[in-house]
Amino acid sequence: DADVTQTPRNRITKTGKRIMLECSQTKGHDRMYWYRQDPGLGLQLIYYSFDVKDINKGEISDGYSVSRQAQAKFSLSLESAIPNQTALYFCATSDGTGINQPQHFGDGTRLSIL
Amino acid sequence: AQSVTQLGSHVSVSEGALVLLRCNYSSSVPPYLFWYVQYPNQGLQLLLKYTSAATLVKGINGFEAEFKKSETSFHLTKPSAHMSDAAEYFCAVSPTGNQFYFGTGTSLTVIP
């Protein structure tokens, strides 16, 4: 089983709809992140959380919100989806108890907004 | 602000040839440095990370990277390319270990 699981893997929806992307992890990591990937732009940080009570905005948080329901769960919401939010979305985790710890990624959610 | 530059969005090499993927970062203090690989329809996987114990870092699948402080670079190399190396490669830096900044990626094509 994957250590970082994202659901759904693919989603097609219409402009104006509310969408939630979910991420769960079994790695026991305290830190969780949401990124979006666009061709030629690499990964851009949307939100990150260092523990259940900690939520921080990333580079491109406008139009998105998050919820850290438990240490293992971190969901991303698009309250009113727009076409330029069409992208590949990744959840990642890292271990904040050590230094120089890498991130571990889910397999992504491909989101298309028509 | 932290930035990561990957020169060459597309690199093509022949099977068996040297692979060189370039990464430069902007930071007055050496950050934490990482290389990730992304295969189609998958998330990013860690190839290697710089630990400051040695300037030459060995990773998985025969890849290695050399940290050069004077050039603020962390280029990724592999002596002999294999068809299975075809993928997207990302350099990432983390100034403090909290946030991570990614380059725009380099797509590696291996020609048989």
Coordinates of N, CA and C in Angstrom, one line a residue:
Chain A
D1 N 0.8 -1.2 0.0 CA 0.0 0.0 0.0 C 0.9 1.2 0.0
A2 N 0.4 2.3 -0.7 CA 1.1 3.5 -0.7 C 1.2 4.2 0.6
D3 N 2.3 4.9 0.9 CA 2.5 5.6 2.2 C 1.7 6.9 2.2
V4 N 1.6 7.5 1.0 CA 0.8 8.8 0.9 C -0.2 8.5 -0.2
T5 N -1.5 8.6 0.2 CA -2.6 8.2 -0.7 C -3.4 9.4 -1.0
Q6 N -3.6 9.7 -2.3 CA -4.4 10.8 -2.7 C -5.7 10.3 -3.4
T7 N -6.8 10.9 -3.1 CA -8.1 10.6 -3.7 C -8.8 11.8 -4.1
P8 N -9.5 11.9 -5.2 CA -9.4 10.9 -6.3 C -8.2 11.0 -7.1
R9 N -7.9 10.1 -8.0 CA -6.7 10.2 -8.8 C -7.0 11.1 -10.0
N10 N -8.2 11.1 -10.5 CA -8.6 11.9 -11.6 C -10.0 12.5 -11.3
R11 N -10.2 13.8 -11.7 CA -11.5 14.4 -11.5 C -11.7 15.4 -12.6
I12 N -12.9 15.3 -13.2 CA -13.3 16.3 -14.1 C -14.6 17.0 -13.6
T13 N -14.6 18.3 -13.5 CA -15.7 19.0 -13.0 C -16.0 20.3 -13.7
K14 N -17.0 21.0 -13.3 CA -17.4 22.2 -14.1 C -17.0 23.5 -13.2
T15 N -16.9 24.5 -13.9 CA -16.6 25.8 -13.3 C -17.7 26.1 -12.3
G16 N -17.2 26.6 -11.1 CA -18.1 27.0 -10.0 C -18.4 25.9 -9.0
K17 N -18.0 24.7 -9.3 CA -18.3 23.6 -8.4 C -17.3 23.6 -7.2
R18 N -17.7 23.1 -6.1 CA -16.8 22.9 -4.9 C -16.2 21.6 -5.0
I19 N -14.9 21.5 -4.8 CA -14.1 20.2 -5.0 C -13.2 20.0 -3.8
M20 N -13.2 18.8 -3.3 CA -12.2 18.5 -2.2 C -11.3 17.4 -2.7
L21 N -10.0 17.6 -2.5 CA -9.0 16.6 -2.8 C -8.5 16.1 -1.4
E22 N -8.4 14.8 -1.3 CA -8.0 14.3 0.0 C -6.6 13.6 0.0
C23 N -6.0 13.7 1.1 CA -4.6 13.1 1.2 C -4.6 12.4 2.6
S24 N -4.1 11.2 2.6 CA -3.9 10.5 3.9 C -2.5 9.8 3.8
Q25 N -1.9 9.7 5.0 CA -0.5 9.1 5.0 C -0.4 8.1 6.2
T26 N 0.4 7.1 6.0 CA 0.7 6.2 7.0 C 2.2 6.2 7.5
K27 N 2.8 7.3 7.1 CA 4.3 7.4 7.4 C 4.5 8.0 8.8
G28 N 3.4 8.5 9.5 CA 3.6 9.0 10.8 C 4.3 10.4 10.8
H29 N 4.3 11.0 9.7 CA 5.0 12.3 9.6 C 4.1 13.4 10.1
D30 N 4.7 14.5 10.7 CA 3.9 15.6 11.2 C 3.6 16.6 10.2
R31 N 4.4 16.7 9.2 CA 4.3 17.8 8.2 C 3.6 17.3 6.9
M32 N 2.7 18.1 6.4 CA 2.0 17.8 5.2 C 1.9 19.0 4.3
Y33 N 1.9 18.8 3.0 CA 2.0 19.9 2.0 C 1.0 19.6 0.9
W34 N 0.6 20.7 0.2 CA -0.2 20.6 -1.1 C 0.6 21.4 -2.1
Y35 N 0.8 20.8 -3.3 CA 1.4 21.5 -4.4 C 0.5 21.3 -5.6
R36 N 0.7 22.3 -6.6 CA 0.2 22.0 -7.9 C 1.3 22.1 -8.9
Q37 N 1.2 21.2 -9.9 CA 2.2 21.1 -10.9 C 1.6 21.5 -12.3
D38 N 2.2 22.5 -12.9 CA 1.8 22.9 -14.2 C 3.0 22.7 -15.2
P39 N 2.7 22.3 -16.4 CA 3.8 22.1 -17.3 C 4.7 23.3 -17.4
G40 N 6.0 23.0 -17.3 CA 7.0 24.1 -17.4 C 7.2 25.0 -16.2
L41 N 6.3 24.8 -15.2 CA 6.4 25.6 -14.0 C 6.9 24.9 -12.7
G42 N 7.1 23.6 -12.8 CA 7.5 22.8 -11.7 C 6.4 22.7 -10.7
L43 N 6.8 22.6 -9.4 CA 5.8 22.5 -8.3 C 5.7 23.8 -7.6
Q44 N 4.4 24.2 -7.3 CA 4.2 25.5 -6.6 C 3.5 25.1 -5.3
L45 N 3.9 25.6 -4.2 CA 3.3 25.3 -2.9 C 2.0 26.1 -2.7
I46 N 1.0 25.3 -2.3 CA -0.3 26.0 -2.1 C -0.5 26.2 -0.6
Y47 N -0.4 25.2 0.2 CA -0.6 25.3 1.7 C 0.3 24.2 2.3
Y48 N 0.7 24.5 3.6 CA 1.4 23.5 4.3 C 1.0 23.5 5.8
S49 N 1.3 22.4 6.4 CA 0.8 22.2 7.8 C 1.9 21.5 8.6
F50 N 2.4 22.0 9.7 CA 3.4 21.3 10.5 C 2.8 20.5 11.6
D51 N 1.6 20.7 12.0 CA 0.9 19.8 12.8 C -0.6 20.1 12.7
V52 N -1.4 19.4 13.5 CA -2.9 19.5 13.3 C -3.4 21.0 13.5
K53 N -2.8 21.7 14.4 CA -3.3 23.1 14.7 C -2.5 24.1 13.9
D54 N -1.7 23.7 13.0 CA -0.8 24.7 12.2 C -1.1 24.6 10.7
I55 N -1.6 25.7 10.2 CA -1.9 25.8 8.7 C -1.2 27.1 8.2
N56 N -0.5 27.0 7.1 CA 0.2 28.1 6.5 C 0.0 28.2 5.0
K57 N -0.1 29.4 4.6 CA -0.3 29.7 3.2 C 1.1 29.5 2.4
G58 N 1.0 29.0 1.2 CA 2.2 28.9 0.4 C 2.2 30.0 -0.6
E59 N 2.9 29.7 -1.7 CA 3.0 30.8 -2.8 C 1.7 31.1 -3.5
I60 N 0.8 30.2 -3.6 CA -0.3 30.4 -4.5 C -1.6 29.9 -3.8
S61 N -1.9 30.4 -2.6 CA -3.0 29.9 -1.8 C -4.4 30.5 -2.3
D62 N -4.4 31.6 -3.0 CA -5.7 32.2 -3.4 C -6.6 31.2 -4.2
G63 N -7.8 31.1 -3.7 CA -8.8 30.2 -4.4 C -8.8 28.8 -3.8
Y64 N -7.9 28.6 -2.8 CA -7.8 27.3 -2.2 C -8.0 27.4 -0.7
S65 N -8.4 26.3 0.0 CA -8.4 26.2 1.4 C -8.0 24.8 1.8
V66 N -7.6 24.6 3.0 CA -7.2 23.3 3.5 C -7.8 23.0 4.9
S67 N -7.8 21.7 5.2 CA -8.2 21.3 6.5 C -7.3 20.2 6.9
R68 N -6.7 20.3 8.1 CA -5.9 19.2 8.7 C -6.8 18.5 9.7
Q69 N -7.5 17.4 9.3 CA -8.4 16.8 10.2 C -7.8 15.9 11.2
A70 N -6.6 15.4 11.0 CA -5.9 14.6 11.9 C -4.4 14.6 11.4
Q71 N -3.5 14.1 12.2 CA -2.1 14.1 11.8 C -1.9 13.4 10.4
A72 N -2.8 12.4 10.2 CA -2.6 11.6 8.9 C -3.4 12.1 7.8
K73 N -4.2 13.2 7.9 CA -5.1 13.6 6.9 C -5.1 15.1 6.6
F74 N -5.0 15.4 5.4 CA -4.8 16.8 5.0 C -5.6 17.0 3.7
S75 N -6.7 17.8 3.7 CA -7.5 17.9 2.5 C -7.4 19.3 1.9
L76 N -7.5 19.4 0.6 CA -7.5 20.6 -0.1 C -8.8 20.9 -0.8
S77 N -9.3 22.1 -0.6 CA -10.6 22.4 -1.2 C -10.5 23.6 -2.2
L78 N -11.3 23.5 -3.3 CA -11.5 24.6 -4.2 C -12.9 25.0 -4.0
E79 N -13.2 26.1 -3.4 CA -14.5 26.5 -3.1 C -15.4 26.7 -4.3
S80 N -14.8 27.3 -5.3 CA -15.6 27.6 -6.5 C -14.5 27.5 -7.7
A81 N -14.5 26.3 -8.2 CA -13.4 26.0 -9.2 C -13.5 26.8 -10.5
I82 N -12.3 27.2 -11.0 CA -12.2 27.9 -12.2 C -11.2 27.2 -13.1
P83 N -11.4 27.4 -14.5 CA -10.6 26.6 -15.4 C -9.1 26.7 -15.2
N84 N -8.6 27.9 -14.7 CA -7.1 28.0 -14.6 C -6.6 27.2 -13.3
Q85 N -7.5 26.5 -12.6 CA -7.1 25.6 -11.6 C -6.9 24.2 -12.1
T86 N -7.1 24.0 -13.4 CA -6.8 22.7 -14.0 C -5.3 22.5 -13.9
A87 N -5.0 21.4 -13.2 CA -3.5 21.1 -13.0 C -3.4 19.7 -12.4
L88 N -2.2 19.3 -12.1 CA -1.9 18.1 -11.4 C -1.6 18.5 -9.9
Y89 N -2.3 17.9 -9.0 CA -2.1 18.3 -7.6 C -1.4 17.2 -6.8
F90 N -0.4 17.6 -6.0 CA 0.3 16.6 -5.2 C 0.3 16.9 -3.7
C91 N 0.1 15.9 -3.0 CA 0.3 16.0 -1.5 C 1.6 15.4 -1.2
A92 N 2.3 16.0 -0.2 CA 3.6 15.5 0.3 C 3.6 15.5 1.8
T93 N 4.5 14.7 2.3 CA 4.7 14.7 3.8 C 6.2 14.8 4.1
S94 N 6.6 15.2 5.2 CA 8.0 15.1 5.7 C 8.0 15.0 7.2
D95 N 9.1 14.5 7.7 CA 9.3 14.3 9.1 C 10.0 15.5 9.7
G96 N 9.3 16.2 10.5 CA 9.8 17.5 11.0 C 10.7 17.3 12.3
T97 N 10.8 16.0 12.7 CA 11.6 15.8 13.9 C 13.1 15.7 13.6
G98 N 13.5 15.6 12.4 CA 14.9 15.5 12.0 C 15.3 16.6 11.0
I99 N 16.6 16.8 10.9 CA 17.0 17.8 9.9 C 17.2 17.2 8.6
N100 N 17.1 18.0 7.5 CA 17.4 17.6 6.2 C 16.5 16.4 5.8
Q101 N 15.3 16.4 6.2 CA 14.4 15.3 5.8 C 13.7 15.6 4.5
P102 N 13.7 14.7 3.6 CA 13.1 14.9 2.3 C 11.6 14.8 2.4
Q103 N 10.9 15.2 1.3 CA 9.5 15.0 1.2 C 9.1 13.7 0.5
H104 N 7.9 13.2 0.9 CA 7.4 12.0 0.3 C 6.1 12.3 -0.4
F105 N 5.9 11.9 -1.6 CA 4.8 12.4 -2.4 C 3.8 11.3 -2.7
G106 N 2.5 11.7 -2.8 CA 1.5 10.8 -3.3 C 1.6 10.8 -4.9
D107 N 0.7 10.0 -5.5 CA 0.8 9.8 -6.9 C 0.1 10.9 -7.7
G108 N -0.6 11.8 -7.0 CA -1.2 13.0 -7.6 C -2.6 12.8 -7.9
T109 N -3.3 14.0 -8.1 CA -4.7 14.0 -8.5 C -4.7 14.9 -9.8
R110 N -5.2 14.4 -10.9 CA -5.3 15.2 -12.1 C -6.7 15.8 -12.1
L111 N -6.7 17.1 -12.0 CA -8.0 17.8 -12.0 C -8.2 18.7 -13.2
S112 N -9.4 18.5 -13.8 CA -9.7 19.2 -15.0 C -11.0 20.0 -14.7
I113 N -11.0 21.3 -15.0 CA -12.2 22.1 -14.7 C -12.6 22.7 -16.0
L114 N -13.8 22.3 -16.4 CA -14.4 22.7 -17.7 C -15.2 24.0 -17.6
Chain B
A1 N 14.4 36.1 -1.9 CA 13.6 34.9 -2.0 C 14.4 33.8 -2.6
Q2 N 14.1 32.6 -2.2 CA 14.9 31.4 -2.7 C 14.5 31.1 -4.1
S3 N 15.5 30.7 -5.0 CA 15.1 30.3 -6.3 C 16.0 29.2 -6.7
V4 N 15.5 28.4 -7.6 CA 16.2 27.2 -8.1 C 16.1 27.3 -9.6
T5 N 17.2 27.2 -10.3 CA 17.3 27.2 -11.8 C 17.8 25.9 -12.3
Q6 N 17.0 25.3 -13.2 CA 17.4 24.1 -13.9 C 17.6 24.5 -15.3
L7 N 18.8 24.5 -15.8 CA 19.1 24.8 -17.2 C 18.7 23.7 -18.1
G8 N 17.9 24.0 -19.1 CA 17.5 22.9 -20.0 C 16.3 22.3 -19.6
S9 N 15.1 22.6 -20.2 CA 13.9 21.9 -19.8 C 13.8 20.5 -20.4
H10 N 14.6 20.3 -21.5 CA 14.6 19.0 -22.2 C 16.0 18.7 -22.5
V11 N 16.4 17.5 -22.1 CA 17.7 16.9 -22.4 C 17.6 15.6 -23.0
S12 N 18.3 15.4 -24.1 CA 18.3 14.1 -24.8 C 19.7 13.5 -24.8
V13 N 19.8 12.2 -24.5 CA 21.1 11.6 -24.5 C 20.9 10.2 -25.2
S14 N 22.0 9.7 -25.7 CA 21.9 8.3 -26.2 C 22.1 7.3 -25.1
E15 N 21.5 6.2 -25.3 CA 21.7 5.1 -24.3 C 23.2 4.8 -24.1
G16 N 23.7 4.8 -22.9 CA 25.1 4.5 -22.6 C 25.9 5.8 -22.5
A17 N 25.3 6.9 -22.8 CA 26.0 8.2 -22.7 C 25.9 8.8 -21.3
L18 N 26.7 9.8 -21.1 CA 26.7 10.5 -19.8 C 25.4 11.4 -19.7
V19 N 24.8 11.3 -18.5 CA 23.7 12.2 -18.2 C 24.2 13.3 -17.3
L20 N 23.9 14.6 -17.7 CA 24.2 15.7 -16.9 C 23.0 16.7 -16.9
L21 N 22.4 16.8 -15.7 CA 21.3 17.7 -15.5 C 21.7 18.8 -14.5
R22 N 21.5 20.0 -14.9 CA 22.1 21.1 -14.1 C 21.1 21.8 -13.2
C23 N 21.6 22.2 -12.0 CA 20.8 22.8 -11.0 C 21.6 23.9 -10.3
N24 N 21.1 25.1 -10.3 CA 21.8 26.2 -9.5 C 20.8 26.8 -8.6
Y25 N 21.2 27.2 -7.4 CA 20.3 27.8 -6.4 C 20.8 29.1 -6.0
S26 N 20.0 29.9 -5.5 CA 20.4 31.3 -5.0 C 20.2 31.3 -3.5
S27 N 21.3 31.3 -2.8 CA 21.2 31.4 -1.4 C 22.6 31.8 -0.9
S28 N 22.6 32.6 0.1 CA 23.9 33.0 0.7 C 24.4 31.9 1.6
V29 N 23.5 31.1 2.1 CA 23.9 30.0 3.0 C 23.5 28.7 2.3
P30 N 24.4 27.7 2.2 CA 24.0 26.5 1.5 C 22.8 25.9 2.1
P31 N 21.8 25.7 1.3 CA 20.5 25.1 1.8 C 20.6 23.6 1.8
Y32 N 19.5 23.0 2.2 CA 19.3 21.6 2.0 C 19.0 21.4 0.5
L33 N 19.6 20.4 -0.1 CA 19.5 20.2 -1.5 C 19.0 18.8 -1.8
F34 N 18.1 18.7 -2.8 CA 17.6 17.4 -3.2 C 17.4 17.2 -4.7
W35 N 17.4 16.0 -5.2 CA 17.0 15.7 -6.5 C 15.9 14.7 -6.4
Y36 N 14.8 14.9 -7.2 CA 13.7 14.0 -7.3 C 13.5 13.6 -8.7
V37 N 12.9 12.4 -8.9 CA 12.6 11.9 -10.3 C 11.1 11.6 -10.3
Q38 N 10.5 12.0 -11.4 CA 9.0 11.7 -11.6 C 8.8 10.9 -12.9
Y39 N 8.3 9.7 -12.7 CA 7.9 8.9 -13.9 C 6.4 9.2 -14.2
P40 N 6.0 9.0 -15.4 CA 4.7 9.3 -15.9 C 3.6 8.7 -14.9
N41 N 2.6 9.6 -14.6 CA 1.5 9.2 -13.8 C 1.9 8.8 -12.3
Q42 N 3.0 9.3 -11.9 CA 3.5 9.0 -10.6 C 3.9 10.3 -9.8
G43 N 4.0 10.2 -8.6 CA 4.5 11.3 -7.8 C 6.1 11.4 -7.9
L44 N 6.6 12.4 -7.2 CA 8.1 12.5 -7.2 C 8.7 11.5 -6.2
Q45 N 9.8 11.0 -6.6 CA 10.6 10.1 -5.7 C 12.0 10.6 -5.5
L46 N 12.4 10.5 -4.3 CA 13.7 11.0 -3.9 C 14.8 10.2 -4.6
L47 N 15.7 10.9 -5.3 CA 16.9 10.3 -5.9 C 18.1 10.4 -4.9
L48 N 18.3 11.6 -4.4 CA 19.4 11.8 -3.5 C 19.2 13.1 -2.8
K49 N 20.0 13.3 -1.7 CA 20.0 14.5 -0.9 C 21.4 14.9 -0.5
Y50 N 21.7 16.1 -0.4 CA 23.0 16.6 0.1 C 22.9 16.6 1.6
T51 N 24.0 16.1 2.2 CA 24.0 16.0 3.7 C 25.1 16.8 4.3
S52 N 25.9 17.4 3.6 CA 27.1 18.2 4.0 C 28.2 17.3 4.5
A53 N 28.0 16.0 4.6 CA 29.1 15.1 5.0 C 30.1 14.9 3.8
A54 N 29.7 15.1 2.6 CA 30.6 15.0 1.5 C 30.0 15.8 0.3
T55 N 30.8 16.3 -0.5 CA 30.3 17.1 -1.6 C 29.8 16.3 -2.7
L56 N 30.2 15.1 -2.9 CA 29.7 14.2 -3.9 C 28.7 13.2 -3.2
V57 N 27.5 13.3 -3.7 CA 26.4 12.5 -3.1 C 26.0 11.4 -4.0
K58 N 25.9 10.2 -3.5 CA 25.4 9.1 -4.4 C 24.0 8.8 -4.1
G59 N 23.2 8.5 -5.1 CA 21.8 8.3 -5.0 C 21.4 6.9 -5.5
I60 N 20.2 6.7 -5.8 CA 19.7 5.5 -6.3 C 19.8 5.4 -7.8
N61 N 19.8 4.2 -8.4 CA 19.8 4.0 -9.8 C 21.1 4.5 -10.5
G62 N 22.2 4.6 -9.7 CA 23.5 5.0 -10.3 C 23.7 6.5 -10.5
F63 N 22.7 7.3 -10.0 CA 22.9 8.8 -10.0 C 23.7 9.3 -8.9
E64 N 24.4 10.4 -9.2 CA 25.1 11.1 -8.1 C 25.1 12.6 -8.4
A65 N 25.3 13.4 -7.4 CA 25.3 14.9 -7.6 C 26.5 15.4 -6.8
E66 N 27.0 16.5 -7.3 CA 28.2 17.2 -6.7 C 27.8 18.6 -6.2
F67 N 28.0 18.8 -5.0 CA 27.7 20.2 -4.4 C 28.9 21.0 -4.6
K68 N 28.8 22.2 -5.2 CA 29.8 23.1 -5.4 C 29.4 24.5 -4.8
K69 N 29.9 24.8 -3.7 CA 29.4 26.0 -3.0 C 29.8 27.3 -3.8
S70 N 31.0 27.3 -4.3 CA 31.5 28.5 -5.1 C 30.7 28.8 -6.3
E71 N 30.0 27.7 -6.8 CA 29.2 27.9 -8.0 C 27.7 27.8 -7.7
T72 N 27.4 27.7 -6.5 CA 26.0 27.5 -6.0 C 25.3 26.5 -6.9
S73 N 25.9 25.3 -7.1 CA 25.4 24.3 -8.0 C 25.3 23.0 -7.3
F74 N 24.4 22.2 -7.9 CA 24.2 20.8 -7.4 C 23.7 20.0 -8.6
H75 N 24.6 19.8 -9.5 CA 24.3 19.1 -10.8 C 24.2 17.6 -10.6
L76 N 23.3 17.0 -11.3 CA 23.1 15.6 -11.3 C 23.7 14.9 -12.5
T77 N 24.4 13.8 -12.2 CA 25.0 13.0 -13.3 C 24.8 11.5 -13.1
K78 N 25.0 10.9 -14.3 CA 25.0 9.4 -14.3 C 25.9 9.0 -15.5
P79 N 26.9 8.2 -15.2 CA 27.9 7.9 -16.2 C 27.3 7.3 -17.5
S80 N 26.3 6.4 -17.4 CA 25.8 5.7 -18.5 C 24.3 5.6 -18.5
A81 N 23.6 6.3 -19.4 CA 22.2 6.4 -19.4 C 21.5 5.1 -19.8
H82 N 20.4 4.8 -19.2 CA 19.7 3.6 -19.5 C 18.3 4.0 -19.9
M83 N 17.6 3.2 -20.7 CA 16.3 3.6 -21.2 C 15.3 3.9 -20.1
S84 N 15.5 3.2 -19.0 CA 14.6 3.4 -17.9 C 14.8 4.7 -17.1
D85 N 15.9 5.4 -17.5 CA 16.1 6.7 -16.9 C 15.2 7.8 -17.4
A86 N 14.6 7.6 -18.5 CA 13.7 8.6 -19.1 C 12.6 9.0 -18.1
A87 N 12.6 10.2 -17.8 CA 11.7 10.7 -16.8 C 11.8 12.2 -16.6
E88 N 11.1 12.8 -15.7 CA 11.3 14.3 -15.4 C 12.1 14.3 -14.1
Y89 N 13.0 15.2 -14.1 CA 13.9 15.4 -12.9 C 13.8 16.8 -12.3
F90 N 13.6 16.8 -11.0 CA 13.5 18.1 -10.3 C 14.5 18.3 -9.2
C91 N 15.1 19.4 -9.2 CA 16.0 19.9 -8.2 C 15.2 20.6 -7.2
A92 N 15.4 20.5 -5.9 CA 14.7 21.2 -4.9 C 15.7 21.7 -3.8
V93 N 15.4 22.8 -3.2 CA 16.2 23.3 -2.1 C 15.2 23.7 -1.0
S94 N 15.8 23.6 0.2 CA 15.1 24.0 1.4 C 16.0 24.8 2.3
P95 N 15.8 26.1 2.4 CA 16.8 26.9 3.2 C 16.9 26.5 4.7
T96 N 15.7 26.1 5.3 CA 15.7 25.8 6.7 C 15.2 24.4 7.0
G97 N 14.8 23.7 6.0 CA 14.2 22.4 6.2 C 12.7 22.5 6.4
N98 N 12.1 23.7 6.3 CA 10.7 23.8 6.5 C 9.9 23.8 5.2
Q99 N 10.2 24.8 4.3 CA 9.6 24.9 3.0 C 10.6 24.4 2.0
F100 N 10.0 23.9 0.9 CA 10.8 23.4 -0.2 C 10.5 24.2 -1.5
Y101 N 11.6 24.5 -2.2 CA 11.4 25.2 -3.5 C 11.9 24.3 -4.6
F102 N 11.1 24.2 -5.7 CA 11.4 23.3 -6.7 C 11.8 24.0 -8.0
G103 N 12.8 23.5 -8.8 CA 13.0 24.0 -10.1 C 11.9 23.6 -11.0
T104 N 12.0 24.1 -12.2 CA 10.9 23.8 -13.2 C 11.0 22.5 -13.9
G105 N 12.0 21.7 -13.6 CA 12.1 20.4 -14.1 C 12.9 20.2 -15.4
T106 N 13.5 19.1 -15.6 CA 14.2 18.7 -16.8 C 13.7 17.4 -17.3
S107 N 13.1 17.4 -18.5 CA 12.7 16.1 -19.0 C 13.8 15.4 -19.8
L108 N 14.1 14.2 -19.3 CA 15.2 13.5 -19.9 C 14.7 12.4 -20.9
T109 N 15.2 12.5 -22.1 CA 14.9 11.5 -23.1 C 16.1 10.7 -23.4
V110 N 16.0 9.3 -23.4 CA 17.1 8.5 -23.7 C 16.9 7.8 -25.1
I111 N 17.8 8.1 -26.0 CA 17.6 7.6 -27.4 C 18.3 6.2 -27.5
P112 N 17.6 5.2 -28.0 CA 18.2 3.9 -28.1 C 19.3 3.8 -29.2

